[in-house]
């Protein structure tokens, strides 16, 4: 089977395993010669020296499996994008990381007036805010946060909700945990105590009235039912009926 159905939750996991196998077995020698190799599922980021034969590297990767074909995007000058992150080279040679948005991006998120739970309206604000703080360079965070604020206003979000959920020190709800204790199977809870109380009170009367019924075949009769009753500790058997 080559590939899985689009949208299948198992697809990214299988793709990650597949690419890991190719990297570890078929391309390990070439990857070790690179200055940097990074991969997220099927997107690969490589830094190579000028001595690296790019065409030979691309052909080797594309020939690793007959049903896959890789493409090469080179940015030797100023910037290079990887997924939704734009990597730019500063004059001093360091790398600046900022967000990359496609030209078709419309800036539309869940509108605040839409009929969805409030928690689902808070989540876009928090996710959009956490991304630049986690991954971007310090000098590009403030500019990105201002863009996010303007985008949220355009989608109908109130200033108070924006400020609260974009705060760097968000107050997280307190989660209470119970201490770990070892319980044996003989531990009695309140419900078990109540059940045992009624059980002890009813056991003796039920034993005195206990009856054992047996169904069987009697000679010259179709079916007979017998009953054994404990009467003054003497067992007596009598016929209850026949069919």
GROMACS .gro file of C-alpha atoms in nm:
model
  243
    1UNK     CA    1   0.000   0.000   0.000
    2UNK     CA    2   0.151   0.330  -0.110
    3UNK     CA    3   0.002   0.616   0.088
    4UNK     CA    4  -0.309   0.653   0.301
    5UNK     CA    5  -0.640   0.834   0.261
    6UNK     CA    6  -0.623   1.212   0.295
    7UNK     CA    7  -0.721   1.330   0.642
    8UNK     CA    8  -0.655   0.996   0.809
    9UNK     CA    9  -0.517   1.062   1.162
   10UNK     CA   10  -0.268   0.778   1.119
   11UNK     CA   11  -0.119   0.939   0.806
   12UNK     CA   12   0.132   1.179   0.971
   13UNK     CA   13   0.256   0.905   1.205
   14UNK     CA   14   0.316   0.662   0.918
   15UNK     CA   15   0.485   0.936   0.714
   16UNK     CA   16   0.714   1.017   1.007
   17UNK     CA   17   0.809   0.650   1.051
   18UNK     CA   18   0.864   0.608   0.677
   19UNK     CA   19   1.091   0.914   0.652
   20UNK     CA   20   1.283   0.805   0.960
   21UNK     CA   21   1.355   0.467   0.802
   22UNK     CA   22   1.482   0.631   0.483
   23UNK     CA   23   1.703   0.867   0.681
   24UNK     CA   24   1.856   0.600   0.905
   25UNK     CA   25   1.923   0.335   0.642
   26UNK     CA   26   1.941   0.471   0.288
   27UNK     CA   27   2.058   0.831   0.332
   28UNK     CA   28   2.259   0.817   0.653
   29UNK     CA   29   2.597   0.857   0.480
   30UNK     CA   30   2.493   1.168   0.287
   31UNK     CA   31   2.316   1.325   0.584
   32UNK     CA   32   2.626   1.294   0.803
   33UNK     CA   33   2.819   1.509   0.554
   34UNK     CA   34   2.575   1.802   0.588
   35UNK     CA   35   2.627   2.085   0.834
   36UNK     CA   36   2.268   2.064   0.957
   37UNK     CA   37   1.974   1.834   0.893
   38UNK     CA   38   1.628   1.892   1.039
   39UNK     CA   39   1.297   1.728   0.957
   40UNK     CA   40   0.933   1.771   1.053
   41UNK     CA   41   0.736   1.474   0.912
   42UNK     CA   42   0.813   1.512   0.539
   43UNK     CA   43   0.949   1.870   0.539
   44UNK     CA   44   1.331   1.876   0.553
   45UNK     CA   45   1.558   2.169   0.635
   46UNK     CA   46   1.924   2.133   0.535
   47UNK     CA   47   2.231   2.355   0.566
   48UNK     CA   48   2.514   2.253   0.334
   49UNK     CA   49   2.853   2.391   0.237
   50UNK     CA   50   2.942   2.527  -0.106
   51UNK     CA   51   3.129   2.203  -0.182
   52UNK     CA   52   2.806   2.000  -0.159
   53UNK     CA   53   2.671   1.885  -0.494
   54UNK     CA   54   2.307   1.989  -0.463
   55UNK     CA   55   2.185   1.804  -0.772
   56UNK     CA   56   2.351   1.480  -0.664
   57UNK     CA   57   2.200   1.514  -0.317
   58UNK     CA   58   1.851   1.574  -0.460
   59UNK     CA   59   1.881   1.275  -0.695
   60UNK     CA   60   1.997   1.049  -0.414
   61UNK     CA   61   1.705   1.151  -0.193
   62UNK     CA   62   1.451   1.111  -0.474
   63UNK     CA   63   1.583   0.766  -0.562
   64UNK     CA   64   1.554   0.641  -0.205
   65UNK     CA   65   1.206   0.510  -0.283
   66UNK     CA   66   1.035   0.467  -0.622
   67UNK     CA   67   0.706   0.626  -0.510
   68UNK     CA   68   0.836   0.952  -0.361
   69UNK     CA   69   0.986   1.258  -0.526
   70UNK     CA   70   1.150   1.551  -0.347
   71UNK     CA   71   1.176   1.910  -0.462
   72UNK     CA   72   1.456   2.153  -0.381
   73UNK     CA   73   1.416   2.517  -0.282
   74UNK     CA   74   1.735   2.720  -0.244
   75UNK     CA   75   1.769   3.061  -0.082
   76UNK     CA   76   2.138   3.148  -0.080
   77UNK     CA   77   2.083   3.520  -0.021
   78UNK     CA   78   1.872   3.667   0.260
   79UNK     CA   79   1.579   3.450   0.372
   80UNK     CA   80   1.446   3.097   0.369
   81UNK     CA   81   1.109   2.971   0.484
   82UNK     CA   82   1.039   2.643   0.661
   83UNK     CA   83   0.672   2.560   0.716
   84UNK     CA   84   0.527   2.882   0.866
   85UNK     CA   85   0.860   3.021   0.995
   86UNK     CA   86   1.064   3.272   0.794
   87UNK     CA   87   1.439   3.254   0.858
   88UNK     CA   88   1.622   3.574   0.769
   89UNK     CA   89   1.993   3.647   0.782
   90UNK     CA   90   2.097   3.957   0.971
   91UNK     CA   91   2.395   4.172   0.865
   92UNK     CA   92   2.604   4.022   1.145
   93UNK     CA   93   2.536   3.669   1.015
   94UNK     CA   94   2.288   3.566   1.286
   95UNK     CA   95   1.942   3.427   1.206
   96UNK     CA   96   1.615   3.604   1.273
   97UNK     CA   97   1.298   3.395   1.298
   98UNK     CA   98   0.957   3.544   1.222
   99UNK     CA   99   0.619   3.427   1.093
  100UNK     CA  100   0.557   3.346   0.728
  101UNK     CA  101   0.212   3.395   0.578
  102UNK     CA  102   0.113   3.299   0.227
  103UNK     CA  103  -0.027   3.555  -0.013
  104UNK     CA  104  -0.361   3.374  -0.005
  105UNK     CA  105  -0.385   3.411   0.374
  106UNK     CA  106  -0.699   3.612   0.461
  107UNK     CA  107  -0.649   3.666   0.836
  108UNK     CA  108  -0.986   3.513   0.921
  109UNK     CA  109  -1.025   3.324   1.247
  110UNK     CA  110  -1.325   3.216   1.455
  111UNK     CA  111  -1.537   3.529   1.482
  112UNK     CA  112  -1.623   3.635   1.834
  113UNK     CA  113  -1.992   3.661   1.744
  114UNK     CA  114  -2.004   3.304   1.614
  115UNK     CA  115  -2.212   3.051   1.807
  116UNK     CA  116  -1.931   2.847   1.964
  117UNK     CA  117  -1.827   2.799   2.330
  118UNK     CA  118  -1.624   3.080   2.482
  119UNK     CA  119  -1.327   2.851   2.543
  120UNK     CA  120  -1.296   2.793   2.167
  121UNK     CA  121  -1.278   3.170   2.121
  122UNK     CA  122  -1.003   3.204   2.380
  123UNK     CA  123  -0.790   2.931   2.225
  124UNK     CA  124  -0.700   3.118   1.901
  125UNK     CA  125  -0.584   3.417   2.105
  126UNK     CA  126  -0.360   3.203   2.325
  127UNK     CA  127  -0.222   2.989   2.043
  128UNK     CA  128  -0.141   3.286   1.820
  129UNK     CA  129   0.030   3.457   2.114
  130UNK     CA  130   0.232   3.158   2.233
  131UNK     CA  131   0.377   3.080   1.890
  132UNK     CA  132   0.595   3.393   1.853
  133UNK     CA  133   0.700   3.382   2.217
  134UNK     CA  134   0.814   3.023   2.182
  135UNK     CA  135   0.982   3.016   1.843
  136UNK     CA  136   1.058   3.366   1.717
  137UNK     CA  137   1.351   3.595   1.777
  138UNK     CA  138   1.321   3.854   2.051
  139UNK     CA  139   1.331   4.150   1.812
  140UNK     CA  140   1.038   4.019   1.606
  141UNK     CA  141   0.798   3.928   1.888
  142UNK     CA  142   0.651   4.273   1.957
  143UNK     CA  143   0.576   4.341   1.592
  144UNK     CA  144   0.401   4.007   1.559
  145UNK     CA  145   0.194   4.063   1.875
  146UNK     CA  146   0.070   4.396   1.739
  147UNK     CA  147  -0.038   4.225   1.417
  148UNK     CA  148  -0.222   3.961   1.619
  149UNK     CA  149  -0.405   4.228   1.820
  150UNK     CA  150  -0.522   4.401   1.501
  151UNK     CA  151  -0.633   4.070   1.350
  152UNK     CA  152  -0.835   3.981   1.659
  153UNK     CA  153  -1.005   4.321   1.660
  154UNK     CA  154  -1.103   4.269   1.296
  155UNK     CA  155  -1.258   3.935   1.397
  156UNK     CA  156  -1.473   4.102   1.664
  157UNK     CA  157  -1.276   4.021   1.979
  158UNK     CA  158  -1.315   4.256   2.275
  159UNK     CA  159  -1.016   4.447   2.410
  160UNK     CA  160  -1.050   4.294   2.756
  161UNK     CA  161  -1.050   3.937   2.625
  162UNK     CA  162  -0.750   4.011   2.401
  163UNK     CA  163  -0.550   4.167   2.684
  164UNK     CA  164  -0.632   3.888   2.931
  165UNK     CA  165  -0.546   3.599   2.701
  166UNK     CA  166  -0.241   3.763   2.545
  167UNK     CA  167  -0.085   3.825   2.883
  168UNK     CA  168   0.259   3.672   2.927
  169UNK     CA  169   0.168   3.552   3.278
  170UNK     CA  170  -0.172   3.395   3.233
  171UNK     CA  171  -0.343   3.276   3.550
  172UNK     CA  172  -0.394   2.905   3.502
  173UNK     CA  173  -0.679   2.733   3.686
  174UNK     CA  174  -0.572   2.547   3.997
  175UNK     CA  175  -0.583   2.172   3.953
  176UNK     CA  176  -0.616   1.975   4.274
  177UNK     CA  177  -0.465   1.630   4.295
  178UNK     CA  178  -0.533   1.372   4.561
  179UNK     CA  179  -0.239   1.207   4.729
  180UNK     CA  180  -0.134   0.865   4.613
  181UNK     CA  181  -0.241   0.596   4.856
  182UNK     CA  182  -0.232   0.222   4.841
  183UNK     CA  183  -0.572   0.061   4.870
  184UNK     CA  184  -0.611  -0.312   4.910
  185UNK     CA  185  -0.904  -0.500   4.768
  186UNK     CA  186  -1.035  -0.549   5.123
  187UNK     CA  187  -1.083  -0.177   5.187
  188UNK     CA  188  -1.442  -0.092   5.271
  189UNK     CA  189  -1.606   0.224   5.144
  190UNK     CA  190  -1.924   0.372   5.285
  191UNK     CA  191  -2.144   0.205   5.025
  192UNK     CA  192  -1.992  -0.135   5.099
  193UNK     CA  193  -2.053  -0.093   5.473
  194UNK     CA  194  -2.421  -0.020   5.417
  195UNK     CA  195  -2.461  -0.319   5.189
  196UNK     CA  196  -2.293  -0.550   5.440
  197UNK     CA  197  -2.519  -0.421   5.715
  198UNK     CA  198  -2.834  -0.523   5.528
  199UNK     CA  199  -2.669  -0.840   5.410
  200UNK     CA  200  -2.592  -0.953   5.766
  201UNK     CA  201  -2.947  -0.872   5.877
  202UNK     CA  202  -3.106  -1.071   5.597
  203UNK     CA  203  -2.873  -1.368   5.579
  204UNK     CA  204  -3.020  -1.567   5.870
  205UNK     CA  205  -3.389  -1.531   5.773
  206UNK     CA  206  -3.310  -1.622   5.416
  207UNK     CA  207  -3.120  -1.931   5.526
  208UNK     CA  208  -3.417  -2.045   5.733
  209UNK     CA  209  -3.647  -2.000   5.436
  210UNK     CA  210  -3.404  -2.128   5.177
  211UNK     CA  211  -3.556  -2.361   4.927
  212UNK     CA  212  -3.389  -2.564   4.660
  213UNK     CA  213  -3.593  -2.653   4.357
  214UNK     CA  214  -3.496  -2.930   4.115
  215UNK     CA  215  -3.639  -3.007   3.775
  216UNK     CA  216  -3.616  -3.359   3.646
  217UNK     CA  217  -3.788  -3.660   3.488
  218UNK     CA  218  -4.011  -3.899   3.684
  219UNK     CA  219  -4.112  -4.241   3.561
  220UNK     CA  220  -4.450  -4.254   3.385
  221UNK     CA  221  -4.479  -3.875   3.414
  222UNK     CA  222  -4.373  -3.597   3.176
  223UNK     CA  223  -4.199  -3.356   3.416
  224UNK     CA  224  -4.195  -3.321   3.789
  225UNK     CA  225  -4.075  -3.051   4.025
  226UNK     CA  226  -3.952  -3.131   4.375
  227UNK     CA  227  -3.871  -2.903   4.665
  228UNK     CA  228  -3.641  -2.948   4.959
  229UNK     CA  229  -3.727  -2.734   5.257
  230UNK     CA  230  -3.542  -2.705   5.584
  231UNK     CA  231  -3.805  -2.762   5.848
  232UNK     CA  232  -3.665  -2.803   6.197
  233UNK     CA  233  -3.336  -2.921   6.046
  234UNK     CA  234  -3.516  -3.219   5.885
  235UNK     CA  235  -3.520  -3.242   5.511
  236UNK     CA  236  -3.847  -3.346   5.355
  237UNK     CA  237  -3.918  -3.385   4.986
  238UNK     CA  238  -4.261  -3.339   4.841
  239UNK     CA  239  -4.396  -3.313   4.492
  240UNK     CA  240  -4.505  -2.965   4.390
  241UNK     CA  241  -4.670  -3.047   4.063
  242UNK     CA  242  -4.651  -3.230   3.738
  243UNK     CA  243  -4.689  -3.131   3.374
   0.00000   0.00000   0.00000
